[in-house]
């Protein structure tokens, strides 16, 4: 495939790097990590981007590849005004040694679990360091969205000398709280989003209960052959944490049923949409590691499942009771129900009980931070608790937060040019630049 191409005045250059699977065994198995460089040639004097500083983008997730831009728009448009941008496919995603049920099929449960354990933020950051050195870059800046912000703080913990700035949007985690604390907070946020949806569209509550009752009384299958259940239907609530989610959700519910000669059934349109919502099927890193991204020397033990059972039983639907969507949570039953996850159940159970996860952050190092850290913190964020973000930033010198309810968690996608511009200006003020 072509490694370099020009589209208008944008230069796209593809890079592939070999990195260790396990950095404690540098001569062991390796992975291929892909990154795409993007340069605005009009902003660079010599025509190849070499005069511009670097900005590395860390995608949210975990388990999803970097954007594939086809236009100068959003946050990338603003970034390209002063940076050469590197869009990193984090290990296991996109073109970086993809981790799927297909690529794991030849391994035993124990081998799968050991392999997957190397795909957290600590090794993503080690990959970035390896790439920085391979490219001969002295220092660069980072932009981290959601989980990408978690990666940025890991980077600041262990390689601060490599960074000039860290821009974070919707991704300032707690440095020490266990996963249970995270889910106690986020379940409450999900309740708030449910209440807002059903206050705006009272009829949607009736429709959701109708769908749930139908699924409980009938054997409904998706296009991949798996049975579609109430629990799976509830999971589309993950969308409620994004701006403007309520109206599209209402439209989707409107089309749920179709009248046939045999009576009213769930429509193919609706069921195809439901399967499309299950990104866990093609991006299992998210299902495996969504809870372990919080673990440091402890096990998740299916934290969201336990917290739901003990503190938020109202999410367990029963006929005649109010229906509630869930949010950004993963559950052990997913590996029993979802077709592409079934063969990975043994590995998932091992990862959920793993207690020797290494540290992701160095609190003492962050307390001495000198790198400008500027963050968009969303007051109504359904995925990352604002209070925990503020708690973290209090312990990091040279950090600044823009706390706003103008945007939801997907602010960078919704209005990225404006958000990044503001963060750049905030960082300029820390550096005393005009």
Tab-separated table of C-alpha atoms in Angstrom:
chain	number	residue	atom	x	y	z
A	1	UNK	CA	0.000	0.000	0.000
A	2	UNK	CA	1.095	3.569	-0.674
A	3	UNK	CA	2.921	4.967	2.365
A	4	UNK	CA	2.670	8.645	1.450
A	5	UNK	CA	0.010	10.575	-0.410
A	6	UNK	CA	-1.127	14.165	-0.775
A	7	UNK	CA	-4.752	15.273	-0.741
A	8	UNK	CA	-5.019	18.955	-1.561
A	9	UNK	CA	-2.504	20.645	0.712
A	10	UNK	CA	-2.457	17.840	3.298
A	11	UNK	CA	0.377	15.334	3.407
A	12	UNK	CA	-0.458	11.864	4.792
A	13	UNK	CA	2.458	9.615	5.692
A	14	UNK	CA	2.010	6.082	7.059
A	15	UNK	CA	4.394	4.571	9.611
A	16	UNK	CA	4.693	1.048	10.980
A	17	UNK	CA	6.836	0.134	13.983
A	18	UNK	CA	7.797	-3.164	15.588
A	19	UNK	CA	7.460	-3.058	19.374
A	20	UNK	CA	7.726	-5.687	22.135
A	21	UNK	CA	4.497	-7.321	23.247
A	22	UNK	CA	5.948	-7.307	26.775
A	23	UNK	CA	8.498	-4.589	27.483
A	24	UNK	CA	9.991	-6.636	30.323
A	25	UNK	CA	10.975	-9.155	27.628
A	26	UNK	CA	12.334	-6.952	24.832
A	27	UNK	CA	13.616	-9.945	22.858
A	28	UNK	CA	10.304	-11.804	23.028
A	29	UNK	CA	7.198	-11.592	20.847
A	30	UNK	CA	6.560	-8.377	18.962
A	31	UNK	CA	3.609	-6.352	17.728
A	32	UNK	CA	3.205	-4.073	14.745
A	33	UNK	CA	2.000	-0.565	15.612
A	34	UNK	CA	0.616	1.738	12.932
A	35	UNK	CA	0.491	5.537	12.971
A	36	UNK	CA	-0.558	8.065	10.341
A	37	UNK	CA	1.230	11.400	10.122
A	38	UNK	CA	-0.769	14.385	8.846
A	39	UNK	CA	0.826	17.684	7.826
A	40	UNK	CA	-0.594	20.885	6.393
A	41	UNK	CA	1.984	21.740	3.717
A	42	UNK	CA	0.873	25.376	3.654
A	43	UNK	CA	1.986	25.718	7.272
A	44	UNK	CA	5.453	24.353	6.711
A	45	UNK	CA	8.267	26.196	5.005
A	46	UNK	CA	10.201	23.266	3.535
A	47	UNK	CA	7.208	21.358	2.198
A	48	UNK	CA	7.542	18.124	4.157
A	49	UNK	CA	6.425	19.120	7.653
A	50	UNK	CA	9.855	18.800	9.271
A	51	UNK	CA	9.729	22.342	10.671
A	52	UNK	CA	6.560	21.712	12.678
A	53	UNK	CA	6.369	20.372	16.243
A	54	UNK	CA	4.578	17.067	16.820
A	55	UNK	CA	1.206	16.365	18.409
A	56	UNK	CA	0.294	12.724	19.157
A	57	UNK	CA	-3.386	11.837	19.384
A	58	UNK	CA	-4.570	9.203	21.854
A	59	UNK	CA	-8.012	7.852	20.962
A	60	UNK	CA	-10.697	7.100	23.535
A	61	UNK	CA	-11.970	3.639	24.320
A	62	UNK	CA	-10.006	1.587	25.136
A	63	UNK	CA	-9.817	-0.575	22.051
A	64	UNK	CA	-10.607	1.729	19.140
A	65	UNK	CA	-8.352	3.021	16.350
A	66	UNK	CA	-7.422	6.603	15.610
A	67	UNK	CA	-9.626	8.644	13.240
A	68	UNK	CA	-9.309	8.242	9.479
A	69	UNK	CA	-9.575	11.889	8.377
A	70	UNK	CA	-10.786	12.724	4.898
A	71	UNK	CA	-11.022	16.470	5.345
A	72	UNK	CA	-9.491	19.367	7.234
A	73	UNK	CA	-12.153	19.760	9.923
A	74	UNK	CA	-12.834	19.660	13.645
A	75	UNK	CA	-9.955	19.475	16.118
A	76	UNK	CA	-7.580	18.316	13.377
A	77	UNK	CA	-8.122	21.570	11.476
A	78	UNK	CA	-7.013	23.572	14.512
A	79	UNK	CA	-4.139	21.230	15.360
A	80	UNK	CA	-2.689	21.413	11.853
A	81	UNK	CA	-2.301	25.173	12.143
A	82	UNK	CA	0.748	24.636	14.336
A	83	UNK	CA	1.448	20.913	14.627
A	84	UNK	CA	2.421	17.893	12.626
A	85	UNK	CA	-0.159	15.369	13.889
A	86	UNK	CA	0.459	11.677	14.526
A	87	UNK	CA	-2.716	9.590	14.650
A	88	UNK	CA	-1.741	6.519	16.644
A	89	UNK	CA	-3.608	3.237	16.313
A	90	UNK	CA	-3.091	1.977	19.850
A	91	UNK	CA	-1.828	-1.606	20.029
A	92	UNK	CA	-4.556	-4.095	19.145
A	93	UNK	CA	-6.649	-1.570	17.195
A	94	UNK	CA	-6.968	-0.576	13.564
A	95	UNK	CA	-3.808	-1.614	11.711
A	96	UNK	CA	-1.806	-2.241	14.905
A	97	UNK	CA	-1.764	-6.055	15.283
A	98	UNK	CA	-5.567	-6.170	15.661
A	99	UNK	CA	-6.855	-8.007	18.725
A	100	UNK	CA	-10.109	-9.818	17.894
A	101	UNK	CA	-11.730	-13.189	18.510
A	102	UNK	CA	-10.220	-14.253	15.181
A	103	UNK	CA	-6.621	-13.338	16.062
A	104	UNK	CA	-6.922	-14.905	19.533
A	105	UNK	CA	-8.546	-18.152	18.393
A	106	UNK	CA	-5.329	-20.205	18.380
A	107	UNK	CA	-4.521	-19.436	22.036
A	108	UNK	CA	-5.690	-21.150	25.228
A	109	UNK	CA	-7.741	-19.176	27.761
A	110	UNK	CA	-4.664	-18.581	29.886
A	111	UNK	CA	-2.574	-17.546	26.889
A	112	UNK	CA	-5.310	-15.173	25.741
A	113	UNK	CA	-5.512	-13.531	29.163
A	114	UNK	CA	-1.745	-13.108	29.374
A	115	UNK	CA	-1.624	-11.634	25.877
A	116	UNK	CA	-4.491	-9.186	26.471
A	117	UNK	CA	-2.979	-8.014	29.756
A	118	UNK	CA	-0.315	-6.148	27.769
A	119	UNK	CA	-2.777	-3.784	26.072
A	120	UNK	CA	-3.380	-1.183	28.786
A	121	UNK	CA	-2.241	2.452	28.935
A	122	UNK	CA	1.209	1.644	30.336
A	123	UNK	CA	2.212	-0.261	27.214
A	124	UNK	CA	0.412	2.121	24.865
A	125	UNK	CA	2.623	4.858	26.299
A	126	UNK	CA	5.737	2.686	25.990
A	127	UNK	CA	4.829	2.237	22.335
A	128	UNK	CA	4.575	5.994	21.924
A	129	UNK	CA	8.012	6.414	23.485
A	130	UNK	CA	9.461	3.795	21.156
A	131	UNK	CA	7.936	5.634	18.194
A	132	UNK	CA	9.202	9.016	19.401
A	133	UNK	CA	12.735	7.656	19.588
A	134	UNK	CA	12.431	5.911	16.214
A	135	UNK	CA	11.340	9.169	14.580
A	136	UNK	CA	14.144	11.114	16.238
A	137	UNK	CA	11.731	13.476	17.982
A	138	UNK	CA	13.144	15.198	21.071
A	139	UNK	CA	9.774	16.114	22.587
A	140	UNK	CA	6.158	16.245	21.531
A	141	UNK	CA	2.704	17.181	22.793
A	142	UNK	CA	-0.252	14.883	23.337
A	143	UNK	CA	-3.980	15.211	22.803
A	144	UNK	CA	-5.967	12.614	24.707
A	145	UNK	CA	-9.710	12.129	24.345
A	146	UNK	CA	-11.456	10.150	27.120
A	147	UNK	CA	-9.301	7.030	27.706
A	148	UNK	CA	-6.665	8.862	25.675
A	149	UNK	CA	-6.500	11.342	28.562
A	150	UNK	CA	-5.793	8.433	30.904
A	151	UNK	CA	-2.882	7.560	28.604
A	152	UNK	CA	-1.652	11.157	28.767
A	153	UNK	CA	-1.417	11.061	32.570
A	154	UNK	CA	0.388	7.728	32.387
A	155	UNK	CA	2.798	9.380	29.938
A	156	UNK	CA	3.302	12.323	32.304
A	157	UNK	CA	3.941	9.902	35.162
A	158	UNK	CA	6.753	7.960	33.550
A	159	UNK	CA	8.164	10.024	30.668
A	160	UNK	CA	7.515	13.706	31.469
A	161	UNK	CA	10.820	14.702	29.861
A	162	UNK	CA	9.377	13.629	26.498
A	163	UNK	CA	6.390	15.992	26.600
A	164	UNK	CA	5.992	19.698	25.934
A	165	UNK	CA	2.231	19.881	26.572
A	166	UNK	CA	-0.713	17.609	27.366
A	167	UNK	CA	-4.166	18.492	26.087
A	168	UNK	CA	-6.955	16.377	27.607
A	169	UNK	CA	-10.651	16.325	26.736
A	170	UNK	CA	-13.112	14.418	28.919
A	171	UNK	CA	-10.374	12.130	30.216
A	172	UNK	CA	-8.930	13.044	33.619
A	173	UNK	CA	-9.183	9.871	35.733
A	174	UNK	CA	-8.800	9.289	39.429
A	175	UNK	CA	-5.217	8.287	40.155
A	176	UNK	CA	-6.028	5.970	43.032
A	177	UNK	CA	-9.738	5.213	43.391
A	178	UNK	CA	-10.835	1.622	42.766
A	179	UNK	CA	-13.202	0.707	39.955
A	180	UNK	CA	-16.081	0.358	42.430
A	181	UNK	CA	-15.902	4.087	43.218
A	182	UNK	CA	-15.931	4.898	39.521
A	183	UNK	CA	-19.057	2.845	38.858
A	184	UNK	CA	-20.919	4.129	41.901
A	185	UNK	CA	-20.464	7.610	40.477
A	186	UNK	CA	-21.195	6.783	36.856
A	187	UNK	CA	-24.334	4.739	37.596
A	188	UNK	CA	-25.758	7.873	39.197
A	189	UNK	CA	-24.874	9.859	36.095
A	190	UNK	CA	-26.593	7.239	33.929
A	191	UNK	CA	-29.711	7.556	36.084
A	192	UNK	CA	-29.648	11.305	35.467
A	193	UNK	CA	-29.446	10.770	31.701
A	194	UNK	CA	-32.337	8.270	31.799
A	195	UNK	CA	-34.484	10.721	33.712
A	196	UNK	CA	-33.697	13.468	31.191
A	197	UNK	CA	-34.588	11.227	28.228
A	198	UNK	CA	-37.881	10.059	29.655
A	199	UNK	CA	-38.802	13.554	30.861
A	200	UNK	CA	-38.368	14.831	27.320
A	201	UNK	CA	-40.110	11.816	25.743
A	202	UNK	CA	-42.521	10.202	28.249
A	203	UNK	CA	-43.809	7.861	25.542
A	204	UNK	CA	-40.289	6.451	25.180
A	205	UNK	CA	-40.606	4.827	28.607
A	206	UNK	CA	-43.712	2.994	27.435
A	207	UNK	CA	-41.989	1.926	24.225
A	208	UNK	CA	-38.853	0.713	26.039
A	209	UNK	CA	-40.922	-1.388	28.425
A	210	UNK	CA	-42.834	-2.778	25.445
A	211	UNK	CA	-39.572	-3.788	23.754
A	212	UNK	CA	-38.178	-5.305	26.948
A	213	UNK	CA	-41.363	-7.290	27.606
A	214	UNK	CA	-41.350	-8.560	24.034
A	215	UNK	CA	-37.748	-9.744	24.410
A	216	UNK	CA	-38.597	-11.534	27.640
A	217	UNK	CA	-41.580	-13.302	26.069
A	218	UNK	CA	-40.054	-14.151	22.666
A	219	UNK	CA	-36.875	-15.660	21.249
A	220	UNK	CA	-35.486	-12.833	19.090
A	221	UNK	CA	-32.247	-13.247	17.151
A	222	UNK	CA	-29.892	-10.751	15.575
A	223	UNK	CA	-28.348	-11.117	12.133
A	224	UNK	CA	-25.329	-12.961	13.563
A	225	UNK	CA	-27.609	-15.610	15.086
A	226	UNK	CA	-27.301	-14.604	18.732
A	227	UNK	CA	-30.334	-14.159	20.920
A	228	UNK	CA	-31.143	-10.508	21.606
A	229	UNK	CA	-31.943	-9.856	25.259
A	230	UNK	CA	-33.160	-7.086	27.529
A	231	UNK	CA	-29.637	-6.663	28.912
A	232	UNK	CA	-28.256	-6.065	25.440
A	233	UNK	CA	-31.030	-3.593	24.652
A	234	UNK	CA	-30.250	-1.654	27.826
A	235	UNK	CA	-26.654	-1.201	26.717
A	236	UNK	CA	-27.538	1.213	23.933
A	237	UNK	CA	-27.850	3.717	26.768
A	238	UNK	CA	-24.130	4.256	26.335
A	239	UNK	CA	-25.167	6.818	23.702
A	240	UNK	CA	-26.947	8.998	26.281
A	241	UNK	CA	-23.638	10.490	27.346
A	242	UNK	CA	-23.162	12.187	23.987
A	243	UNK	CA	-24.545	15.552	22.954
A	244	UNK	CA	-27.895	15.529	21.193
A	245	UNK	CA	-28.476	11.849	21.971
A	246	UNK	CA	-32.101	11.987	23.066
A	247	UNK	CA	-33.751	12.747	19.742
A	248	UNK	CA	-31.898	10.036	17.744
A	249	UNK	CA	-32.700	7.585	20.538
A	250	UNK	CA	-36.383	8.483	20.285
A	251	UNK	CA	-36.364	8.031	16.507
A	252	UNK	CA	-34.743	4.623	16.903
A	253	UNK	CA	-37.402	3.531	19.382
A	254	UNK	CA	-40.135	4.781	17.060
A	255	UNK	CA	-39.095	2.205	14.447
A	256	UNK	CA	-38.771	-0.701	16.848
A	257	UNK	CA	-41.925	-2.572	15.815
A	258	UNK	CA	-43.530	-3.471	12.519
A	259	UNK	CA	-46.996	-4.902	11.862
A	260	UNK	CA	-47.067	-8.221	9.970
A	261	UNK	CA	-49.707	-10.787	9.090
A	262	UNK	CA	-48.646	-12.663	12.236
A	263	UNK	CA	-48.897	-9.569	14.424
A	264	UNK	CA	-46.494	-6.944	15.742
A	265	UNK	CA	-42.813	-7.950	15.863
A	266	UNK	CA	-39.483	-6.186	16.248
A	267	UNK	CA	-38.417	-4.788	12.892
A	268	UNK	CA	-35.316	-5.775	10.950
A	269	UNK	CA	-34.373	-2.088	10.865
A	270	UNK	CA	-34.321	-1.962	14.642
A	271	UNK	CA	-32.545	-5.286	15.092
A	272	UNK	CA	-29.815	-4.419	12.597
A	273	UNK	CA	-29.285	-1.168	14.476
A	274	UNK	CA	-29.011	-3.116	17.724
A	275	UNK	CA	-26.274	-5.360	16.345
A	276	UNK	CA	-24.424	-2.329	14.997
A	277	UNK	CA	-24.401	-0.925	18.536
A	278	UNK	CA	-22.413	-3.907	19.820
A	279	UNK	CA	-18.895	-2.718	19.132
A	280	UNK	CA	-17.673	-5.246	21.703
A	281	UNK	CA	-18.091	-7.883	18.971
A	282	UNK	CA	-15.371	-6.381	16.773
A	283	UNK	CA	-13.400	-4.447	19.430
A	284	UNK	CA	-13.136	-6.851	22.380
A	285	UNK	CA	-10.360	-4.886	24.082
A	286	UNK	CA	-13.141	-2.631	25.342
A	287	UNK	CA	-14.972	-5.567	26.918
A	288	UNK	CA	-11.792	-7.069	28.367
A	289	UNK	CA	-10.086	-3.968	29.690
A	290	UNK	CA	-12.729	-1.355	30.399
A	291	UNK	CA	-12.568	-2.215	34.095
A	292	UNK	CA	-8.829	-3.039	34.349
A	293	UNK	CA	-7.969	0.470	33.089
A	294	UNK	CA	-8.666	1.435	36.716
A	295	UNK	CA	-6.812	-1.432	38.397
A	296	UNK	CA	-3.427	-0.971	40.076
A	297	UNK	CA	-2.525	-3.923	42.273
A	298	UNK	CA	-6.129	-5.054	42.613
A	299	UNK	CA	-8.744	-6.998	40.653
A	300	UNK	CA	-11.944	-5.624	39.149
A	301	UNK	CA	-13.946	-8.776	39.911
A	302	UNK	CA	-16.639	-7.501	37.530
A	303	UNK	CA	-16.997	-4.226	39.387
A	304	UNK	CA	-19.915	-2.773	37.405
A	305	UNK	CA	-21.887	-5.994	37.809
A	306	UNK	CA	-21.343	-6.078	41.576
A	307	UNK	CA	-22.084	-2.375	42.110
A	308	UNK	CA	-25.259	-2.683	40.053
A	309	UNK	CA	-26.442	-5.666	42.100
A	310	UNK	CA	-25.741	-4.115	45.494
A	311	UNK	CA	-26.365	-0.397	44.986
A	312	UNK	CA	-28.433	0.087	41.828
A	313	UNK	CA	-30.878	-2.831	41.507
A	314	UNK	CA	-33.342	-0.568	39.693
A	315	UNK	CA	-31.320	-1.261	36.530
A	316	UNK	CA	-32.448	-4.914	36.676
A	317	UNK	CA	-35.597	-4.780	34.599
A	318	UNK	CA	-38.751	-6.557	35.680
A	319	UNK	CA	-42.102	-6.426	33.918
A	320	UNK	CA	-44.294	-3.723	35.378
A	321	UNK	CA	-41.354	-1.651	36.646
A	322	UNK	CA	-39.709	1.387	35.013
A	323	UNK	CA	-37.203	0.617	32.290
A	324	UNK	CA	-33.673	2.022	32.535
A	325	UNK	CA	-30.802	2.025	30.059
A	326	UNK	CA	-27.313	1.206	31.292
A	327	UNK	CA	-24.194	3.106	30.235
A	328	UNK	CA	-20.487	2.531	29.725
A	329	UNK	CA	-20.346	-0.689	31.727
A	330	UNK	CA	-19.310	-4.226	30.864
A	331	UNK	CA	-20.772	-7.374	32.415
A	332	UNK	CA	-19.817	-11.053	32.674
A	333	UNK	CA	-22.993	-12.140	30.855
A	334	UNK	CA	-21.702	-10.454	27.696
A	335	UNK	CA	-19.299	-13.359	27.268
A	336	UNK	CA	-22.245	-15.785	27.442
A	337	UNK	CA	-24.535	-13.895	25.073
A	338	UNK	CA	-22.484	-12.031	22.461
A	339	UNK	CA	-21.466	-14.295	19.619
A	340	UNK	CA	-17.906	-13.071	19.101
A	341	UNK	CA	-17.167	-12.944	22.830
A	342	UNK	CA	-18.291	-16.465	23.745
A	343	UNK	CA	-14.948	-18.091	22.905
A	344	UNK	CA	-13.171	-15.457	25.017
A	345	UNK	CA	-15.068	-16.037	28.270
A	346	UNK	CA	-12.257	-17.944	29.964
A	347	UNK	CA	-9.787	-15.141	29.290
A	348	UNK	CA	-12.280	-12.525	30.507
A	349	UNK	CA	-12.780	-14.353	33.795
A	350	UNK	CA	-9.020	-14.568	34.326
A	351	UNK	CA	-8.551	-10.869	33.628
A	352	UNK	CA	-11.402	-9.926	35.974
A	353	UNK	CA	-9.723	-11.830	38.828
A	354	UNK	CA	-6.162	-10.666	38.059
A	355	UNK	CA	-4.689	-8.885	41.100
A	356	UNK	CA	-1.147	-8.060	39.975
A	357	UNK	CA	-1.881	-5.230	37.569
A	358	UNK	CA	1.073	-2.806	37.609
A	359	UNK	CA	0.781	0.873	38.473
A	360	UNK	CA	-0.536	3.193	35.789
A	361	UNK	CA	0.347	6.478	37.495
A	362	UNK	CA	3.134	7.838	39.660
A	363	UNK	CA	1.440	10.238	42.074
A	364	UNK	CA	4.750	11.555	43.408
A	365	UNK	CA	6.047	12.294	39.920
A	366	UNK	CA	2.814	14.035	38.943
A	367	UNK	CA	3.027	16.157	42.112
A	368	UNK	CA	6.274	17.594	40.676
A	369	UNK	CA	4.910	18.128	37.173
A	370	UNK	CA	6.303	21.001	35.097
A	371	UNK	CA	4.582	20.202	31.787
A	372	UNK	CA	1.523	22.361	30.975
A	373	UNK	CA	-1.577	20.164	31.321
A	374	UNK	CA	-4.805	21.724	30.054
A	375	UNK	CA	-8.123	19.933	30.228
A	376	UNK	CA	-11.722	20.239	29.133
A	377	UNK	CA	-13.710	18.734	32.009
A	378	UNK	CA	-17.409	18.239	31.316
A	379	UNK	CA	-19.686	18.929	34.273
A	380	UNK	CA	-22.368	16.493	33.124
A	381	UNK	CA	-20.009	13.776	31.873
A	382	UNK	CA	-21.686	10.349	32.046
A	383	UNK	CA	-18.422	8.440	31.649
A	384	UNK	CA	-15.763	10.342	33.630
A	385	UNK	CA	-16.803	11.774	36.988
A	386	UNK	CA	-16.113	15.514	37.190
A	387	UNK	CA	-15.425	15.457	40.933
A	388	UNK	CA	-12.745	12.802	40.476
A	389	UNK	CA	-11.163	14.830	37.675
A	390	UNK	CA	-10.983	17.891	39.900
A	391	UNK	CA	-9.562	15.754	42.701
A	392	UNK	CA	-6.785	14.568	40.396
A	393	UNK	CA	-5.907	17.969	38.979
A	394	UNK	CA	-5.474	19.435	42.460
A	395	UNK	CA	-2.411	17.227	42.812
A	396	UNK	CA	-0.832	18.149	39.467
A	397	UNK	CA	1.012	21.493	39.286
A	398	UNK	CA	0.856	23.447	36.015
A	399	UNK	CA	-2.559	22.005	35.232
A	400	UNK	CA	-5.606	24.020	34.257
A	401	UNK	CA	-9.188	22.884	33.793
A	402	UNK	CA	-11.962	24.388	31.744
A	403	UNK	CA	-15.049	23.026	33.493
A	404	UNK	CA	-18.128	23.374	31.329
A	405	UNK	CA	-21.648	22.027	30.839
A	406	UNK	CA	-21.718	23.379	27.300
A	407	UNK	CA	-20.557	20.027	25.985
A	408	UNK	CA	-21.010	16.357	26.730
A	409	UNK	CA	-18.265	13.726	26.690
A	410	UNK	CA	-18.025	13.862	22.883
A	411	UNK	CA	-17.232	17.554	22.844
A	412	UNK	CA	-14.022	17.053	20.839
A	413	UNK	CA	-16.019	15.404	18.076
A	414	UNK	CA	-18.909	17.854	18.285
A	415	UNK	CA	-16.907	21.098	18.334
A	416	UNK	CA	-13.273	20.095	18.298
A	417	UNK	CA	-11.862	23.131	16.554
A	418	UNK	CA	-13.161	25.487	19.232
A	419	UNK	CA	-12.311	23.223	22.152
A	420	UNK	CA	-8.730	22.586	21.071
A	421	UNK	CA	-8.220	26.255	20.287
A	422	UNK	CA	-9.238	27.148	23.826
A	423	UNK	CA	-6.946	24.518	25.314
A	424	UNK	CA	-4.016	25.745	23.216
A	425	UNK	CA	-4.613	29.276	24.451
A	426	UNK	CA	-4.794	28.004	28.042
A	427	UNK	CA	-1.444	26.273	27.585
A	428	UNK	CA	0.003	29.428	26.050
A	429	UNK	CA	-0.979	31.327	29.212
A	430	UNK	CA	0.865	28.773	31.390
A	431	UNK	CA	3.937	29.284	29.187
A	432	UNK	CA	3.408	33.072	29.319
A	433	UNK	CA	2.999	33.225	25.553
A	434	UNK	CA	0.910	36.045	24.020
